[in-house]
């Protein structure tokens, strides 16, 4: 089946996806969800390693590779490389996450490919960057979380570093790569020229540290773990009502005054320990204990309704099952349905950005390895005899 755009927004672009695992496939999923013709290039079945997310029929793989087509090519064979170059010659974008030296060894680096396709946008994702002392070191999400500083500020006070519960370095690197690709395509519309762009798990993680980086670079403060509480805005964090935990965020003096009134503690506004931001920071533990004591008188829903009505942000702390029971999440229609030829009906989370005129959708479930090989090769001009020969000789 030919390309089925998930949106008209990027339907005119073809993307060759040479990536594995998560960061690169995430970047390509972003483009596929907005309509690009993403062709996932995988190793033939007999050559494959552990390059999938929990197996090709697993939920992780199905989520990450929706809206793509799949072709298999043996890149250890010269003809496999030739086929790949022919595919790339007519493409707009290539995304790869090989070790930095591999693309040069295979002759599929940007400079080589740009000779035949000067408009090519070539995106590289690595663990630590394309050059430098760690460029050849293997990259992994949790390693980047640690080296980028995230684990040093995550977790309970004095209980040691803690990883975040999602592969945030992988995901951010993929999303930033997709953003870079879109920027390069916009620039190409003016200059007519492609370019090489690259990011890494480490760069993405450092960037995502956001205000924690400026606390160090500008103020000279080394951020410490603050557990479930905001490091600078107090009181903001996890609190316990009678029937369980909830998040409360109190930003600014006016909101602080409202918060005190709703909790029935207006005296805190004038209390020397709590009346300003500095005092609340110094006396954080005592204040949190008093807040929990008052919250224990009622259930979460009671407090969430009253606090939000008073302009104090708060909300439930949901399990994944509870997330999709939230009326607001149901209203936002974040869950999309698609039917897999191989696995039947599926429910997947769609894009979190809504374009009113050119929305994203999920029109194709994740493909099986090489499902579209012959279809795509035929689009490139190979006939039935060529395909039979190439298959028999192990090109795909």
Short mmCIF file of C-alpha atoms in Angstrom, two decimals:
data_model
loop_
_atom_site.label_atom_id
_atom_site.label_comp_id
_atom_site.label_asym_id
_atom_site.label_seq_id
_atom_site.Cartn_x
_atom_site.Cartn_y
_atom_site.Cartn_z
CA UNK A 1 0.00 0.00 0.00
CA UNK A 2 1.54 3.37 -0.98
CA UNK A 3 2.19 6.24 1.39
CA UNK A 4 -0.84 7.09 3.55
CA UNK A 5 -0.17 10.55 5.05
CA UNK A 6 -1.22 10.94 8.67
CA UNK A 7 -1.56 14.67 8.02
CA UNK A 8 -1.34 16.94 5.01
CA UNK A 9 1.19 19.15 6.86
CA UNK A 10 4.34 17.21 5.89
CA UNK A 11 2.91 14.90 3.22
CA UNK A 12 5.29 16.23 0.55
CA UNK A 13 8.42 15.08 2.40
CA UNK A 14 10.11 11.69 2.30
CA UNK A 15 12.23 10.62 5.28
CA UNK A 16 14.67 7.71 5.33
CA UNK A 17 14.84 6.35 8.86
CA UNK A 18 18.12 4.50 9.55
CA UNK A 19 17.67 4.53 13.32
CA UNK A 20 17.18 1.92 16.00
CA UNK A 21 15.99 1.71 19.62
CA UNK A 22 14.29 4.97 20.75
CA UNK A 23 15.78 8.45 20.21
CA UNK A 24 15.99 8.20 16.42
CA UNK A 25 12.70 6.35 15.98
CA UNK A 26 11.04 9.02 18.15
CA UNK A 27 12.30 11.77 15.84
CA UNK A 28 10.97 9.92 12.83
CA UNK A 29 7.64 9.19 14.50
CA UNK A 30 7.19 12.93 15.03
CA UNK A 31 7.60 13.49 11.29
CA UNK A 32 5.44 10.51 10.35
CA UNK A 33 2.61 11.67 12.60
CA UNK A 34 2.56 14.97 10.70
CA UNK A 35 2.33 13.23 7.36
CA UNK A 36 5.88 12.62 6.13
CA UNK A 37 6.52 9.41 4.17
CA UNK A 38 8.87 7.80 6.69
CA UNK A 39 10.61 4.70 5.35
CA UNK A 40 12.19 2.66 8.11
CA UNK A 41 15.28 0.81 6.88
CA UNK A 42 15.94 -2.36 8.87
CA UNK A 43 18.28 -5.30 8.62
CA UNK A 44 16.88 -8.46 7.02
CA UNK A 45 15.35 -10.90 9.48
CA UNK A 46 18.28 -13.31 9.35
CA UNK A 47 20.75 -10.53 10.21
CA UNK A 48 18.86 -8.60 12.84
CA UNK A 49 20.19 -8.02 16.31
CA UNK A 50 18.29 -6.72 19.31
CA UNK A 51 17.23 -3.56 17.49
CA UNK A 52 13.60 -3.44 18.48
CA UNK A 53 11.69 -2.17 21.49
CA UNK A 54 10.42 -5.28 23.24
CA UNK A 55 9.95 -7.20 19.98
CA UNK A 56 8.11 -6.06 16.89
CA UNK A 57 4.73 -7.10 18.24
CA UNK A 58 5.28 -5.41 21.60
CA UNK A 59 3.33 -2.32 22.65
CA UNK A 60 6.45 -0.15 22.82
CA UNK A 61 7.41 -0.90 19.23
CA UNK A 62 3.84 -0.45 18.03
CA UNK A 63 3.67 3.00 19.63
CA UNK A 64 7.03 4.19 18.35
CA UNK A 65 6.78 3.05 14.74
CA UNK A 66 3.20 3.85 13.77
CA UNK A 67 2.59 5.75 10.51
CA UNK A 68 5.81 4.38 8.93
CA UNK A 69 6.65 1.96 6.14
CA UNK A 70 9.41 -0.64 6.49
CA UNK A 71 12.04 -1.88 4.07
CA UNK A 72 14.87 -4.34 4.74
CA UNK A 73 18.33 -3.86 3.23
CA UNK A 74 21.59 -5.67 3.82
CA UNK A 75 24.02 -2.78 4.27
CA UNK A 76 26.95 -5.20 4.42
CA UNK A 77 26.42 -5.87 0.72
CA UNK A 78 27.55 -3.26 -1.85
CA UNK A 79 24.26 -3.58 -3.70
CA UNK A 80 22.39 -2.96 -0.46
CA UNK A 81 24.29 0.32 -0.07
CA UNK A 82 23.56 1.17 -3.71
CA UNK A 83 19.85 0.62 -3.18
CA UNK A 84 19.94 2.78 -0.07
CA UNK A 85 21.71 5.59 -1.94
CA UNK A 86 19.09 5.46 -4.67
CA UNK A 87 16.37 5.71 -2.04
CA UNK A 88 18.11 8.67 -0.39
CA UNK A 89 18.70 10.42 -3.71
CA UNK A 90 14.97 11.08 -3.92
CA UNK A 91 14.45 11.79 -0.21
CA UNK A 92 14.26 15.04 1.72
CA UNK A 93 15.57 13.80 5.06
CA UNK A 94 17.84 11.09 6.43
CA UNK A 95 17.93 10.31 10.14
CA UNK A 96 20.64 8.07 11.59
CA UNK A 97 21.98 7.10 15.01
CA UNK A 98 24.96 4.95 14.10
CA UNK A 99 28.19 5.31 16.02
CA UNK A 100 29.75 8.50 14.61
CA UNK A 101 32.29 6.62 12.45
CA UNK A 102 29.90 4.09 10.87
CA UNK A 103 28.28 6.40 8.34
CA UNK A 104 31.69 7.37 6.93
CA UNK A 105 32.77 3.74 6.69
CA UNK A 106 29.57 2.86 4.81
CA UNK A 107 29.88 5.90 2.56
CA UNK A 108 26.50 7.30 3.61
CA UNK A 109 27.68 10.41 5.44
CA UNK A 110 26.18 13.81 4.64
CA UNK A 111 28.99 15.10 2.42
CA UNK A 112 28.90 11.96 0.25
CA UNK A 113 25.12 11.86 -0.11
CA UNK A 114 24.81 15.63 -0.71
CA UNK A 115 26.73 15.29 -3.98
CA UNK A 116 23.70 13.63 -5.58
CA UNK A 117 21.13 15.31 -3.34
CA UNK A 118 22.26 18.84 -2.39
CA UNK A 119 18.91 19.58 -0.77
CA UNK A 120 19.24 16.69 1.68
CA UNK A 121 18.62 17.39 5.36
CA UNK A 122 20.73 14.87 7.28
CA UNK A 123 20.10 14.37 11.00
CA UNK A 124 22.45 12.48 13.31
CA UNK A 125 21.62 11.48 16.89
CA UNK A 126 24.28 10.09 19.20
CA UNK A 127 24.97 9.55 22.86
CA UNK A 128 27.54 12.29 23.36
CA UNK A 129 28.06 14.17 20.10
CA UNK A 130 29.75 13.64 16.75
CA UNK A 131 33.19 14.76 17.94
CA UNK A 132 35.05 15.12 21.22
CA UNK A 133 36.63 12.82 23.82
CA UNK A 134 33.45 10.78 24.38
CA UNK A 135 32.13 10.70 20.82
CA UNK A 136 32.75 6.97 20.37
CA UNK A 137 31.48 5.96 23.80
CA UNK A 138 28.20 3.97 23.75
CA UNK A 139 25.24 6.09 24.82
CA UNK A 140 22.26 5.06 26.92
CA UNK A 141 19.39 7.08 28.36
CA UNK A 142 20.21 6.61 32.03
CA UNK A 143 23.87 7.42 31.45
CA UNK A 144 22.85 10.75 29.93
CA UNK A 145 20.41 11.39 32.78
CA UNK A 146 23.31 11.03 35.20
CA UNK A 147 25.96 12.94 33.25
CA UNK A 148 23.56 15.76 32.35
CA UNK A 149 22.74 16.47 36.01
CA UNK A 150 19.13 15.29 36.12
CA UNK A 151 19.67 12.45 38.57
CA UNK A 152 21.46 14.76 41.01
CA UNK A 153 18.32 16.85 41.50
CA UNK A 154 15.79 13.99 41.32
CA UNK A 155 14.77 11.85 44.28
CA UNK A 156 14.30 12.23 48.02
CA UNK A 157 16.71 14.33 50.04
CA UNK A 158 19.90 12.50 51.04
CA UNK A 159 18.75 9.19 49.60
CA UNK A 160 21.06 9.23 46.59
CA UNK A 161 20.47 10.03 42.91
CA UNK A 162 17.30 8.87 41.19
CA UNK A 163 16.50 8.26 37.54
CA UNK A 164 13.36 9.67 35.98
CA UNK A 165 10.69 7.06 35.27
CA UNK A 166 10.71 7.53 31.48
CA UNK A 167 13.61 7.53 28.97
CA UNK A 168 13.64 11.30 29.00
CA UNK A 169 17.08 11.76 27.41
CA UNK A 170 16.12 9.53 24.47
CA UNK A 171 12.76 11.21 24.03
CA UNK A 172 14.13 14.76 24.25
CA UNK A 173 16.96 14.00 21.81
CA UNK A 174 14.41 12.62 19.36
CA UNK A 175 12.04 15.55 19.70
CA UNK A 176 14.89 18.09 19.41
CA UNK A 177 16.17 16.28 16.31
CA UNK A 178 12.70 16.49 14.75
CA UNK A 179 12.59 20.18 15.57
CA UNK A 180 16.03 20.66 13.99
CA UNK A 181 14.87 18.84 10.86
CA UNK A 182 11.85 21.11 10.53
CA UNK A 183 14.04 24.20 10.99
CA UNK A 184 16.43 22.92 8.30
CA UNK A 185 13.54 22.25 5.91
CA UNK A 186 12.23 25.76 6.47
CA UNK A 187 15.68 27.19 5.77
CA UNK A 188 16.00 25.01 2.66
CA UNK A 189 12.86 26.62 1.27
CA UNK A 190 14.79 29.90 1.19
CA UNK A 191 18.31 28.74 0.29
CA UNK A 192 17.61 25.59 -1.72
CA UNK A 193 20.35 23.85 0.25
CA UNK A 194 20.24 21.01 2.73
CA UNK A 195 22.56 20.63 5.70
CA UNK A 196 23.84 18.29 8.38
CA UNK A 197 22.36 18.68 11.86
CA UNK A 198 23.18 16.68 14.92
CA UNK A 199 22.20 16.35 18.55
CA UNK A 200 22.88 13.91 21.36
CA UNK A 201 21.33 12.48 24.48
CA UNK A 202 23.84 14.42 26.58
CA UNK A 203 23.21 17.79 24.91
CA UNK A 204 19.47 17.31 25.15
CA UNK A 205 19.67 16.41 28.82
CA UNK A 206 21.82 19.42 29.71
CA UNK A 207 19.43 21.72 27.83
CA UNK A 208 16.43 20.21 29.62
CA UNK A 209 17.95 21.12 32.99
CA UNK A 210 16.66 24.61 32.19
CA UNK A 211 16.60 26.89 35.25
CA UNK A 212 18.92 24.53 37.13
CA UNK A 213 21.66 25.40 34.63
CA UNK A 214 21.19 29.14 35.15
CA UNK A 215 21.17 28.67 38.91
CA UNK A 216 24.72 27.38 38.51
CA UNK A 217 26.02 29.38 35.55
CA UNK A 218 24.66 32.74 36.74
CA UNK A 219 24.06 32.41 40.48
CA UNK A 220 26.74 29.84 41.34
CA UNK A 221 24.22 27.58 43.11
CA UNK A 222 24.57 23.82 42.89
CA UNK A 223 21.03 22.46 43.01
CA UNK A 224 20.35 19.64 45.44
CA UNK A 225 17.61 17.05 45.64
CA UNK A 226 14.31 18.43 46.86
CA UNK A 227 12.28 15.23 46.71
CA UNK A 228 8.69 15.87 45.74
CA UNK A 229 8.94 19.57 46.51
CA UNK A 230 9.81 22.45 44.19
CA UNK A 231 13.34 23.70 44.92
CA UNK A 232 12.49 27.41 44.95
CA UNK A 233 8.69 27.87 45.07
CA UNK A 234 7.36 26.98 48.51
CA UNK A 235 4.93 25.41 49.26
CA UNK A 236 4.79 23.44 46.03
CA UNK A 237 4.91 19.65 46.03
CA UNK A 238 3.20 16.44 47.11
CA UNK A 239 0.88 16.62 50.10
CA UNK A 240 -1.32 14.05 51.80
CA UNK A 241 -5.04 14.46 52.29
CA UNK A 242 -7.19 12.01 54.23
CA UNK A 243 -7.50 9.50 51.38
CA UNK A 244 -4.18 9.90 49.57
CA UNK A 245 -1.66 12.14 47.89
CA UNK A 246 -2.12 15.24 45.75
CA UNK A 247 0.01 17.94 44.13
CA UNK A 248 -0.33 21.57 45.21
CA UNK A 249 1.49 24.51 43.61
CA UNK A 250 1.54 27.87 45.40
CA UNK A 251 3.27 30.54 43.26
CA UNK A 252 3.47 34.14 44.43
CA UNK A 253 2.33 36.10 47.50
CA UNK A 254 -1.28 36.55 46.39
CA UNK A 255 -1.73 32.81 45.81
CA UNK A 256 -0.05 32.16 49.16
CA UNK A 257 -2.64 34.32 50.90
CA UNK A 258 -5.51 32.52 49.15
CA UNK A 259 -4.00 29.16 50.04
CA UNK A 260 -3.80 30.08 53.71
CA UNK A 261 -7.44 31.24 53.75
CA UNK A 262 -8.74 28.07 52.06
CA UNK A 263 -6.82 25.85 54.49
CA UNK A 264 -8.23 27.83 57.40
CA UNK A 265 -4.84 29.17 58.47
CA UNK A 266 -4.93 32.91 57.69
CA UNK A 267 -2.48 33.50 60.55
CA UNK A 268 0.34 32.06 58.42
CA UNK A 269 0.27 35.18 56.25
CA UNK A 270 1.66 37.25 59.13
CA UNK A 271 3.72 34.50 60.74
CA UNK A 272 7.39 35.53 60.78
CA UNK A 273 8.40 32.01 59.74
CA UNK A 274 6.19 31.92 56.65
CA UNK A 275 5.27 35.43 55.55
CA UNK A 276 7.89 35.69 52.79
CA UNK A 277 9.58 33.36 50.33
CA UNK A 278 12.85 33.24 52.24
CA UNK A 279 11.13 32.32 55.50
CA UNK A 280 9.09 29.59 53.86
CA UNK A 281 12.29 28.18 52.36
CA UNK A 282 14.12 28.12 55.69
CA UNK A 283 11.13 26.62 57.49
CA UNK A 284 9.99 24.34 54.68
CA UNK A 285 9.76 21.15 56.75
CA UNK A 286 7.72 22.74 59.55
CA UNK A 287 5.36 24.37 57.06
CA UNK A 288 4.85 21.15 55.11
CA UNK A 289 4.04 19.27 58.33
CA UNK A 290 1.41 21.86 59.25
CA UNK A 291 -0.11 21.75 55.76
CA UNK A 292 -0.39 17.96 55.88
CA UNK A 293 -2.00 18.16 59.33
CA UNK A 294 -4.76 20.42 58.02
CA UNK A 295 -5.22 18.50 54.75
CA UNK A 296 -5.76 15.27 56.70
CA UNK A 297 -9.18 16.51 57.77
CA UNK A 298 -10.70 16.02 54.29
CA UNK A 299 -10.35 13.87 51.18
CA UNK A 300 -8.40 14.95 48.11
CA UNK A 301 -11.45 15.78 46.02
CA UNK A 302 -12.66 18.20 48.68
CA UNK A 303 -9.38 20.11 48.66
CA UNK A 304 -8.83 19.93 44.90
CA UNK A 305 -12.23 21.47 44.23
CA UNK A 306 -11.78 24.28 46.74
CA UNK A 307 -8.17 25.08 46.01
CA UNK A 308 -8.69 25.25 42.25
CA UNK A 309 -11.81 27.38 42.74
CA UNK A 310 -9.64 29.76 44.71
CA UNK A 311 -6.97 29.94 42.02
CA UNK A 312 -4.51 27.59 43.73
CA UNK A 313 -3.29 24.94 41.29
CA UNK A 314 -3.60 21.36 42.48
CA UNK A 315 -4.49 17.93 41.15
CA UNK A 316 -4.56 14.19 41.61
CA UNK A 317 -1.46 12.01 41.27
CA UNK A 318 -2.72 9.37 38.86
CA UNK A 319 -1.59 5.90 37.98
CA UNK A 320 -1.50 5.23 34.24
CA UNK A 321 -4.90 3.57 34.49
CA UNK A 322 -6.31 6.65 36.22
CA UNK A 323 -4.75 9.01 33.65
CA UNK A 324 -7.09 7.77 30.95
CA UNK A 325 -10.11 8.00 33.24
CA UNK A 326 -9.56 11.75 33.71
CA UNK A 327 -12.50 13.58 32.09
CA UNK A 328 -10.24 16.31 30.73
CA UNK A 329 -7.90 13.81 29.06
CA UNK A 330 -10.91 12.06 27.55
CA UNK A 331 -12.20 15.43 26.33
CA UNK A 332 -8.83 16.18 24.68
CA UNK A 333 -9.16 12.90 22.74
CA UNK A 334 -5.51 12.03 23.17
CA UNK A 335 -6.14 8.32 22.61
CA UNK A 336 -6.36 7.38 18.93
CA UNK A 337 -7.44 4.10 17.40
CA UNK A 338 -5.82 2.22 14.55
CA UNK A 339 -6.20 -1.29 13.19
CA UNK A 340 -3.09 -3.40 12.69
CA UNK A 341 -3.28 -5.96 9.90
CA UNK A 342 -1.29 -8.30 12.11
CA UNK A 343 -2.43 -7.50 15.65
CA UNK A 344 -5.93 -6.09 15.32
CA UNK A 345 -7.35 -2.95 16.96
CA UNK A 346 -4.96 -0.78 18.94
CA UNK A 347 -5.24 2.33 21.08
CA UNK A 348 -2.26 4.71 21.06
CA UNK A 349 -1.58 8.21 22.34
CA UNK A 350 -1.51 10.77 19.55
CA UNK A 351 0.40 14.02 19.20
CA UNK A 352 0.01 16.58 22.02
CA UNK A 353 -0.17 19.55 19.62
CA UNK A 354 -3.42 20.25 17.78
CA UNK A 355 -3.27 21.94 14.37
CA UNK A 356 -6.82 22.90 13.54
CA UNK A 357 -6.48 22.90 9.75
CA UNK A 358 -3.90 20.11 9.26
CA UNK A 359 -4.29 17.81 12.26
CA UNK A 360 -2.19 14.74 12.96
CA UNK A 361 -3.71 11.27 13.02
CA UNK A 362 -2.67 7.63 13.18
CA UNK A 363 -3.54 5.99 9.88
CA UNK A 364 -1.11 3.08 9.82
CA UNK A 365 -0.08 0.69 12.58
CA UNK A 366 3.60 -0.14 13.01
CA UNK A 367 4.83 -2.27 10.09
CA UNK A 368 6.45 -5.64 10.32
CA UNK A 369 10.08 -5.84 9.32
CA UNK A 370 10.37 -5.38 5.57
CA UNK A 371 6.61 -5.30 5.05
CA UNK A 372 6.90 -2.69 2.30
CA UNK A 373 10.26 -3.63 0.78
CA UNK A 374 9.02 -4.72 -2.64
CA UNK A 375 6.45 -1.95 -2.79
CA UNK A 376 9.10 0.73 -2.18
CA UNK A 377 11.68 -0.84 -4.50
CA UNK A 378 9.03 -0.94 -7.23
CA UNK A 379 8.38 2.77 -6.64
CA UNK A 380 12.11 3.34 -7.24
CA UNK A 381 11.94 1.55 -10.58
CA UNK A 382 13.00 -2.04 -9.96
CA UNK A 383 10.98 -4.70 -11.78
CA UNK A 384 9.86 -8.15 -10.70
CA UNK A 385 12.96 -9.90 -12.08
CA UNK A 386 15.23 -7.46 -10.26
CA UNK A 387 13.38 -8.02 -7.03
CA UNK A 388 13.57 -11.79 -7.33
CA UNK A 389 17.33 -11.62 -7.95
CA UNK A 390 17.95 -9.17 -5.12
CA UNK A 391 16.00 -11.31 -2.69
CA UNK A 392 17.80 -14.48 -3.69
CA UNK A 393 21.20 -12.84 -3.28
CA UNK A 394 20.38 -11.43 0.19
CA UNK A 395 20.18 -7.73 -0.71
CA UNK A 396 16.93 -7.50 1.27
#
